[in-house]
């Protein structure tokens, strides 16, 4: 019988019966590396992904991950945050210095600060244990789909410079310049969030949609990391001293980038 890819992790079948592959348009299925130092959980995650058609390599730590990255191309990394040796956050930052491979952080630590730290270090998504099989597979599919979409040529070129409320943002150089001419340092996640706002000025955007647009990930109703990032971006834009803030909260709906934006 076919494997139910929507079952929970706890009810995963023990028989290694593979479902029909959903990757008929590829020569090979997507290759996923599962970095988890718990052997039992690593084996379970690997089996679930294989049963749903993915090619999976297990890695216990950063050394085995590095070996996997050298040996063959990787389409996605599931990266546990708590590892022996370098942590998942450290590995994520190192990977981002040389690769744009999608990374989903996996951890028992579901605190808001950990999610924000994962995004700031370059992760595309964050999933906290315990989680259901369906959620895991949905996030994997979304990360792979969005990574594939980045290779599709865009009809509209991305502007290099944005001007708003006496501020300037240079997209290619990733520089935010204040009205006084000083450069304001932003994290990678804050850069992506600001660009999302600049490309959608005076438009109300929901919290979950902002996460999708700025980090290429699935938003979740209980995920407050976007609020933390917006709070930090507001502070750097000086919104606390403004009667009319640059980033407005639209109660019960989401956020709006209020000023006029010109681009070139």
PDB file of N, CA and C in Angstrom, residues 32-38 41-42 45 49 57-66 69 74 76-96 101-109 114 117-119 121-129 131 136 140:
ATOM      1  N   UNK A  32      18.360  16.050  -0.377  1.00  0.00           N
ATOM      2  CA  UNK A  32      18.233  16.738   0.908  1.00  0.00           C
ATOM      3  C   UNK A  32      19.228  16.141   1.902  1.00  0.00           C
ATOM      4  N   UNK A  33      19.938  16.995   2.623  1.00  0.00           N
ATOM      5  CA  UNK A  33      20.825  16.546   3.690  1.00  0.00           C
ATOM      6  C   UNK A  33      20.161  16.843   5.029  1.00  0.00           C
ATOM      7  N   UNK A  34      20.018  15.815   5.862  1.00  0.00           N
ATOM      8  CA  UNK A  34      19.434  15.954   7.194  1.00  0.00           C
ATOM      9  C   UNK A  34      20.577  15.983   8.201  1.00  0.00           C
ATOM     10  N   UNK A  35      20.807  17.147   8.833  1.00  0.00           N
ATOM     11  CA  UNK A  35      21.873  17.298   9.818  1.00  0.00           C
ATOM     12  C   UNK A  35      21.251  17.243  11.205  1.00  0.00           C
ATOM     13  N   UNK A  36      21.421  16.113  11.872  1.00  0.00           N
ATOM     14  CA  UNK A  36      20.792  15.844  13.171  1.00  0.00           C
ATOM     15  C   UNK A  36      21.694  14.891  13.943  1.00  0.00           C
ATOM     16  N   UNK A  37      22.079  15.259  15.194  1.00  0.00           N
ATOM     17  CA  UNK A  37      23.000  14.405  15.943  1.00  0.00           C
ATOM     18  C   UNK A  37      22.311  13.298  16.723  1.00  0.00           C
ATOM     19  N   UNK A  38      20.984  13.276  16.736  1.00  0.00           N
ATOM     20  CA  UNK A  38      20.238  12.165  17.336  1.00  0.00           C
ATOM     21  C   UNK A  38      20.048  11.098  16.258  1.00  0.00           C
ATOM     22  N   UNK A  41      16.315  10.086  15.438  1.00  0.00           N
ATOM     23  CA  UNK A  41      15.532  11.111  14.759  1.00  0.00           C
ATOM     24  C   UNK A  41      16.063  11.354  13.348  1.00  0.00           C
ATOM     25  N   UNK A  42      17.382  11.297  13.197  1.00  0.00           N
ATOM     26  CA  UNK A  42      17.961  11.457  11.847  1.00  0.00           C
ATOM     27  C   UNK A  42      17.453  10.364  10.919  1.00  0.00           C
ATOM     28  N   UNK A  45      13.613  11.055  10.132  1.00  0.00           N
ATOM     29  CA  UNK A  45      13.425  12.131   9.170  1.00  0.00           C
ATOM     30  C   UNK A  45      13.863  11.697   7.769  1.00  0.00           C
ATOM     31  N   UNK A  49      11.342  11.385   4.366  1.00  0.00           N
ATOM     32  CA  UNK A  49      11.635  12.091   3.111  1.00  0.00           C
ATOM     33  C   UNK A  49      11.824  11.116   1.957  1.00  0.00           C
ATOM     34  N   UNK A  57      20.577  12.281   2.379  1.00  0.00           N
ATOM     35  CA  UNK A  57      21.839  11.950   3.024  1.00  0.00           C
ATOM     36  C   UNK A  57      21.777  12.417   4.469  1.00  0.00           C
ATOM     37  N   UNK A  58      22.165  11.560   5.405  1.00  0.00           N
ATOM     38  CA  UNK A  58      22.185  11.924   6.809  1.00  0.00           C
ATOM     39  C   UNK A  58      23.561  12.419   7.225  1.00  0.00           C
ATOM     40  N   UNK A  59      23.591  13.394   8.142  1.00  0.00           N
ATOM     41  CA  UNK A  59      24.853  13.918   8.670  1.00  0.00           C
ATOM     42  C   UNK A  59      24.669  14.190  10.152  1.00  0.00           C
ATOM     43  N   UNK A  60      25.659  13.779  10.957  1.00  0.00           N
ATOM     44  CA  UNK A  60      25.565  13.937  12.407  1.00  0.00           C
ATOM     45  C   UNK A  60      26.100  15.279  12.887  1.00  0.00           C
ATOM     46  N   UNK A  61      26.960  15.920  12.090  1.00  0.00           N
ATOM     47  CA  UNK A  61      27.587  17.170  12.531  1.00  0.00           C
ATOM     48  C   UNK A  61      28.105  17.953  11.327  1.00  0.00           C
ATOM     49  N   UNK A  62      28.812  19.048  11.623  1.00  0.00           N
ATOM     50  CA  UNK A  62      29.320  19.899  10.566  1.00  0.00           C
ATOM     51  C   UNK A  62      30.331  19.227   9.666  1.00  0.00           C
ATOM     52  N   UNK A  63      31.124  18.310  10.227  1.00  0.00           N
ATOM     53  CA  UNK A  63      32.132  17.614   9.428  1.00  0.00           C
ATOM     54  C   UNK A  63      31.462  16.745   8.367  1.00  0.00           C
ATOM     55  N   UNK A  64      30.444  15.989   8.781  1.00  0.00           N
ATOM     56  CA  UNK A  64      29.745  15.136   7.822  1.00  0.00           C
ATOM     57  C   UNK A  64      28.945  15.973   6.820  1.00  0.00           C
ATOM     58  N   UNK A  65      28.435  17.121   7.251  1.00  0.00           N
ATOM     59  CA  UNK A  65      27.737  18.013   6.324  1.00  0.00           C
ATOM     60  C   UNK A  65      28.704  18.537   5.273  1.00  0.00           C
ATOM     61  N   UNK A  66      29.884  18.941   5.698  1.00  0.00           N
ATOM     62  CA  UNK A  66      30.880  19.445   4.746  1.00  0.00           C
ATOM     63  C   UNK A  66      31.259  18.371   3.734  1.00  0.00           C
ATOM     64  N   UNK A  69      28.517  18.079   1.196  1.00  0.00           N
ATOM     65  CA  UNK A  69      28.476  19.206   0.268  1.00  0.00           C
ATOM     66  C   UNK A  69      29.577  19.109  -0.786  1.00  0.00           C
ATOM     67  N   UNK A  74      23.558  19.641  -3.530  1.00  0.00           N
ATOM     68  CA  UNK A  74      22.504  19.554  -2.525  1.00  0.00           C
ATOM     69  C   UNK A  74      21.404  20.544  -2.878  1.00  0.00           C
ATOM     70  N   UNK A  76      18.619  21.031  -0.641  1.00  0.00           N
ATOM     71  CA  UNK A  76      18.059  21.589   0.589  1.00  0.00           C
ATOM     72  C   UNK A  76      18.750  20.955   1.783  1.00  0.00           C
ATOM     73  N   UNK A  77      18.884  21.723   2.874  1.00  0.00           N
ATOM     74  CA  UNK A  77      19.476  21.215   4.112  1.00  0.00           C
ATOM     75  C   UNK A  77      18.477  21.386   5.246  1.00  0.00           C
ATOM     76  N   UNK A  78      18.194  20.289   5.960  1.00  0.00           N
ATOM     77  CA  UNK A  78      17.456  20.345   7.227  1.00  0.00           C
ATOM     78  C   UNK A  78      18.517  20.370   8.319  1.00  0.00           C
ATOM     79  N   UNK A  79      18.608  21.455   9.073  1.00  0.00           N
ATOM     80  CA  UNK A  79      19.738  21.681   9.962  1.00  0.00           C
ATOM     81  C   UNK A  79      19.281  21.868  11.400  1.00  0.00           C
ATOM     82  N   UNK A  80      19.637  20.921  12.257  1.00  0.00           N
ATOM     83  CA  UNK A  80      19.288  21.023  13.671  1.00  0.00           C
ATOM     84  C   UNK A  80      20.121  22.125  14.316  1.00  0.00           C
ATOM     85  N   UNK A  81      19.513  22.870  15.235  1.00  0.00           N
ATOM     86  CA  UNK A  81      20.211  23.999  15.828  1.00  0.00           C
ATOM     87  C   UNK A  81      21.178  23.567  16.926  1.00  0.00           C
ATOM     88  N   UNK A  82      20.871  22.451  17.630  1.00  0.00           N
ATOM     89  CA  UNK A  82      21.695  21.974  18.742  1.00  0.00           C
ATOM     90  C   UNK A  82      22.517  20.781  18.275  1.00  0.00           C
ATOM     91  N   UNK A  83      23.786  21.012  17.988  1.00  0.00           N
ATOM     92  CA  UNK A  83      24.673  19.960  17.500  1.00  0.00           C
ATOM     93  C   UNK A  83      25.939  19.926  18.341  1.00  0.00           C
ATOM     94  N   UNK A  84      26.609  18.788  18.369  1.00  0.00           N
ATOM     95  CA  UNK A  84      27.926  18.714  18.978  1.00  0.00           C
ATOM     96  C   UNK A  84      28.909  19.407  18.048  1.00  0.00           C
ATOM     97  N   UNK A  85      29.853  20.156  18.615  1.00  0.00           N
ATOM     98  CA  UNK A  85      30.742  20.954  17.779  1.00  0.00           C
ATOM     99  C   UNK A  85      30.052  22.248  17.407  1.00  0.00           C
ATOM    100  N   UNK A  86      30.311  22.798  16.210  1.00  0.00           N
ATOM    101  CA  UNK A  86      29.633  24.029  15.803  1.00  0.00           C
ATOM    102  C   UNK A  86      28.115  23.850  15.810  1.00  0.00           C
ATOM    103  N   UNK A  87      27.404  24.852  16.311  1.00  0.00           N
ATOM    104  CA  UNK A  87      25.944  24.772  16.364  1.00  0.00           C
ATOM    105  C   UNK A  87      25.348  24.935  14.973  1.00  0.00           C
ATOM    106  N   UNK A  88      24.054  24.642  14.870  1.00  0.00           N
ATOM    107  CA  UNK A  88      23.375  24.822  13.598  1.00  0.00           C
ATOM    108  C   UNK A  88      23.408  26.265  13.128  1.00  0.00           C
ATOM    109  N   UNK A  89      23.310  27.214  14.068  1.00  0.00           N
ATOM    110  CA  UNK A  89      23.367  28.632  13.694  1.00  0.00           C
ATOM    111  C   UNK A  89      24.725  28.983  13.105  1.00  0.00           C
ATOM    112  N   UNK A  90      25.794  28.471  13.705  1.00  0.00           N
ATOM    113  CA  UNK A  90      27.140  28.729  13.182  1.00  0.00           C
ATOM    114  C   UNK A  90      27.313  28.109  11.800  1.00  0.00           C
ATOM    115  N   UNK A  91      26.828  26.866  11.642  1.00  0.00           N
ATOM    116  CA  UNK A  91      26.938  26.203  10.349  1.00  0.00           C
ATOM    117  C   UNK A  91      26.132  26.937   9.284  1.00  0.00           C
ATOM    118  N   UNK A  92      24.945  27.420   9.665  1.00  0.00           N
ATOM    119  CA  UNK A  92      24.099  28.153   8.726  1.00  0.00           C
ATOM    120  C   UNK A  92      24.830  29.392   8.223  1.00  0.00           C
ATOM    121  N   UNK A  93      25.445  30.122   9.134  1.00  0.00           N
ATOM    122  CA  UNK A  93      26.172  31.332   8.753  1.00  0.00           C
ATOM    123  C   UNK A  93      27.341  31.004   7.829  1.00  0.00           C
ATOM    124  N   UNK A  94      28.055  29.916   8.131  1.00  0.00           N
ATOM    125  CA  UNK A  94      29.183  29.502   7.298  1.00  0.00           C
ATOM    126  C   UNK A  94      28.725  29.099   5.903  1.00  0.00           C
ATOM    127  N   UNK A  95      27.626  28.343   5.828  1.00  0.00           N
ATOM    128  CA  UNK A  95      27.093  27.913   4.535  1.00  0.00           C
ATOM    129  C   UNK A  95      26.703  29.119   3.692  1.00  0.00           C
ATOM    130  N   UNK A  96      26.072  30.109   4.337  1.00  0.00           N
ATOM    131  CA  UNK A  96      25.595  31.279   3.607  1.00  0.00           C
ATOM    132  C   UNK A  96      26.731  32.111   3.004  1.00  0.00           C
ATOM    133  N   UNK A 101      21.974  27.530  -1.007  1.00  0.00           N
ATOM    134  CA  UNK A 101      21.132  26.347  -0.859  1.00  0.00           C
ATOM    135  C   UNK A 101      20.078  26.621   0.221  1.00  0.00           C
ATOM    136  N   UNK A 102      18.809  26.263  -0.012  1.00  0.00           N
ATOM    137  CA  UNK A 102      17.781  26.481   1.003  1.00  0.00           C
ATOM    138  C   UNK A 102      18.109  25.739   2.299  1.00  0.00           C
ATOM    139  N   UNK A 103      17.886  26.413   3.435  1.00  0.00           N
ATOM    140  CA  UNK A 103      18.150  25.835   4.758  1.00  0.00           C
ATOM    141  C   UNK A 103      16.905  25.975   5.612  1.00  0.00           C
ATOM    142  N   UNK A 104      16.457  24.850   6.181  1.00  0.00           N
ATOM    143  CA  UNK A 104      15.373  24.859   7.161  1.00  0.00           C
ATOM    144  C   UNK A 104      15.975  24.465   8.501  1.00  0.00           C
ATOM    145  N   UNK A 105      15.921  25.370   9.489  1.00  0.00           N
ATOM    146  CA  UNK A 105      16.412  25.064  10.823  1.00  0.00           C
ATOM    147  C   UNK A 105      15.394  24.174  11.543  1.00  0.00           C
ATOM    148  N   UNK A 106      15.877  23.150  12.225  1.00  0.00           N
ATOM    149  CA  UNK A 106      15.024  22.220  12.963  1.00  0.00           C
ATOM    150  C   UNK A 106      15.520  22.170  14.398  1.00  0.00           C
ATOM    151  N   UNK A 107      14.629  22.420  15.358  1.00  0.00           N
ATOM    152  CA  UNK A 107      15.094  22.434  16.741  1.00  0.00           C
ATOM    153  C   UNK A 107      13.952  22.276  17.722  1.00  0.00           C
ATOM    154  N   UNK A 108      14.291  21.777  18.914  1.00  0.00           N
ATOM    155  CA  UNK A 108      13.327  21.721  20.012  1.00  0.00           C
ATOM    156  C   UNK A 108      13.140  23.092  20.630  1.00  0.00           C
ATOM    157  N   UNK A 109      14.051  24.011  20.331  1.00  0.00           N
ATOM    158  CA  UNK A 109      13.976  25.358  20.874  1.00  0.00           C
ATOM    159  C   UNK A 109      13.114  26.207  19.949  1.00  0.00           C
ATOM    160  N   UNK A 114      15.182  32.476  19.032  1.00  0.00           N
ATOM    161  CA  UNK A 114      15.880  31.466  18.239  1.00  0.00           C
ATOM    162  C   UNK A 114      15.447  31.510  16.785  1.00  0.00           C
ATOM    163  N   UNK A 117      17.077  34.511  15.263  1.00  0.00           N
ATOM    164  CA  UNK A 117      18.509  34.257  15.060  1.00  0.00           C
ATOM    165  C   UNK A 117      18.735  33.367  13.846  1.00  0.00           C
ATOM    166  N   UNK A 118      17.878  32.366  13.664  1.00  0.00           N
ATOM    167  CA  UNK A 118      18.001  31.495  12.498  1.00  0.00           C
ATOM    168  C   UNK A 118      17.829  32.262  11.201  1.00  0.00           C
ATOM    169  N   UNK A 119      16.824  33.135  11.149  1.00  0.00           N
ATOM    170  CA  UNK A 119      16.588  33.940   9.945  1.00  0.00           C
ATOM    171  C   UNK A 119      17.739  34.908   9.714  1.00  0.00           C
ATOM    172  N   UNK A 121      20.791  34.543  10.462  1.00  0.00           N
ATOM    173  CA  UNK A 121      21.993  33.830  10.028  1.00  0.00           C
ATOM    174  C   UNK A 121      21.836  33.232   8.632  1.00  0.00           C
ATOM    175  N   UNK A 122      20.687  33.462   7.997  1.00  0.00           N
ATOM    176  CA  UNK A 122      20.528  33.049   6.608  1.00  0.00           C
ATOM    177  C   UNK A 122      19.585  31.894   6.361  1.00  0.00           C
ATOM    178  N   UNK A 123      18.910  31.395   7.407  1.00  0.00           N
ATOM    179  CA  UNK A 123      17.972  30.287   7.195  1.00  0.00           C
ATOM    180  C   UNK A 123      16.763  30.773   6.400  1.00  0.00           C
ATOM    181  N   UNK A 124      16.182  29.872   5.614  1.00  0.00           N
ATOM    182  CA  UNK A 124      14.996  30.197   4.837  1.00  0.00           C
ATOM    183  C   UNK A 124      13.717  29.895   5.601  1.00  0.00           C
ATOM    184  N   UNK A 125      13.811  29.021   6.596  1.00  0.00           N
ATOM    185  CA  UNK A 125      12.630  28.662   7.368  1.00  0.00           C
ATOM    186  C   UNK A 125      13.087  28.075   8.691  1.00  0.00           C
ATOM    187  N   UNK A 126      12.133  27.906   9.616  1.00  0.00           N
ATOM    188  CA  UNK A 126      12.428  27.395  10.957  1.00  0.00           C
ATOM    189  C   UNK A 126      11.244  26.553  11.391  1.00  0.00           C
ATOM    190  N   UNK A 127      11.506  25.331  11.813  1.00  0.00           N
ATOM    191  CA  UNK A 127      10.434  24.459  12.292  1.00  0.00           C
ATOM    192  C   UNK A 127      10.835  23.902  13.650  1.00  0.00           C
ATOM    193  N   UNK A 128       9.947  24.035  14.650  1.00  0.00           N
ATOM    194  CA  UNK A 128      10.260  23.640  16.021  1.00  0.00           C
ATOM    195  C   UNK A 128       9.660  22.274  16.346  1.00  0.00           C
ATOM    196  N   UNK A 129      10.455  21.437  17.021  1.00  0.00           N
ATOM    197  CA  UNK A 129       9.967  20.149  17.490  1.00  0.00           C
ATOM    198  C   UNK A 129       9.049  20.388  18.701  1.00  0.00           C
ATOM    199  N   UNK A 131       6.902  18.470  15.650  1.00  0.00           N
ATOM    200  CA  UNK A 131       6.155  18.940  14.497  1.00  0.00           C
ATOM    201  C   UNK A 131       5.565  17.754  13.767  1.00  0.00           C
ATOM    202  N   UNK A 136       6.248  19.345   8.073  1.00  0.00           N
ATOM    203  CA  UNK A 136       7.628  19.188   7.597  1.00  0.00           C
ATOM    204  C   UNK A 136       7.663  19.108   6.073  1.00  0.00           C
ATOM    205  N   UNK A 140       9.302  21.717   3.278  1.00  0.00           N
ATOM    206  CA  UNK A 140      10.319  21.242   2.339  1.00  0.00           C
ATOM    207  C   UNK A 140       9.898  21.545   0.907  1.00  0.00           C
TER     208      UNK A 140
END
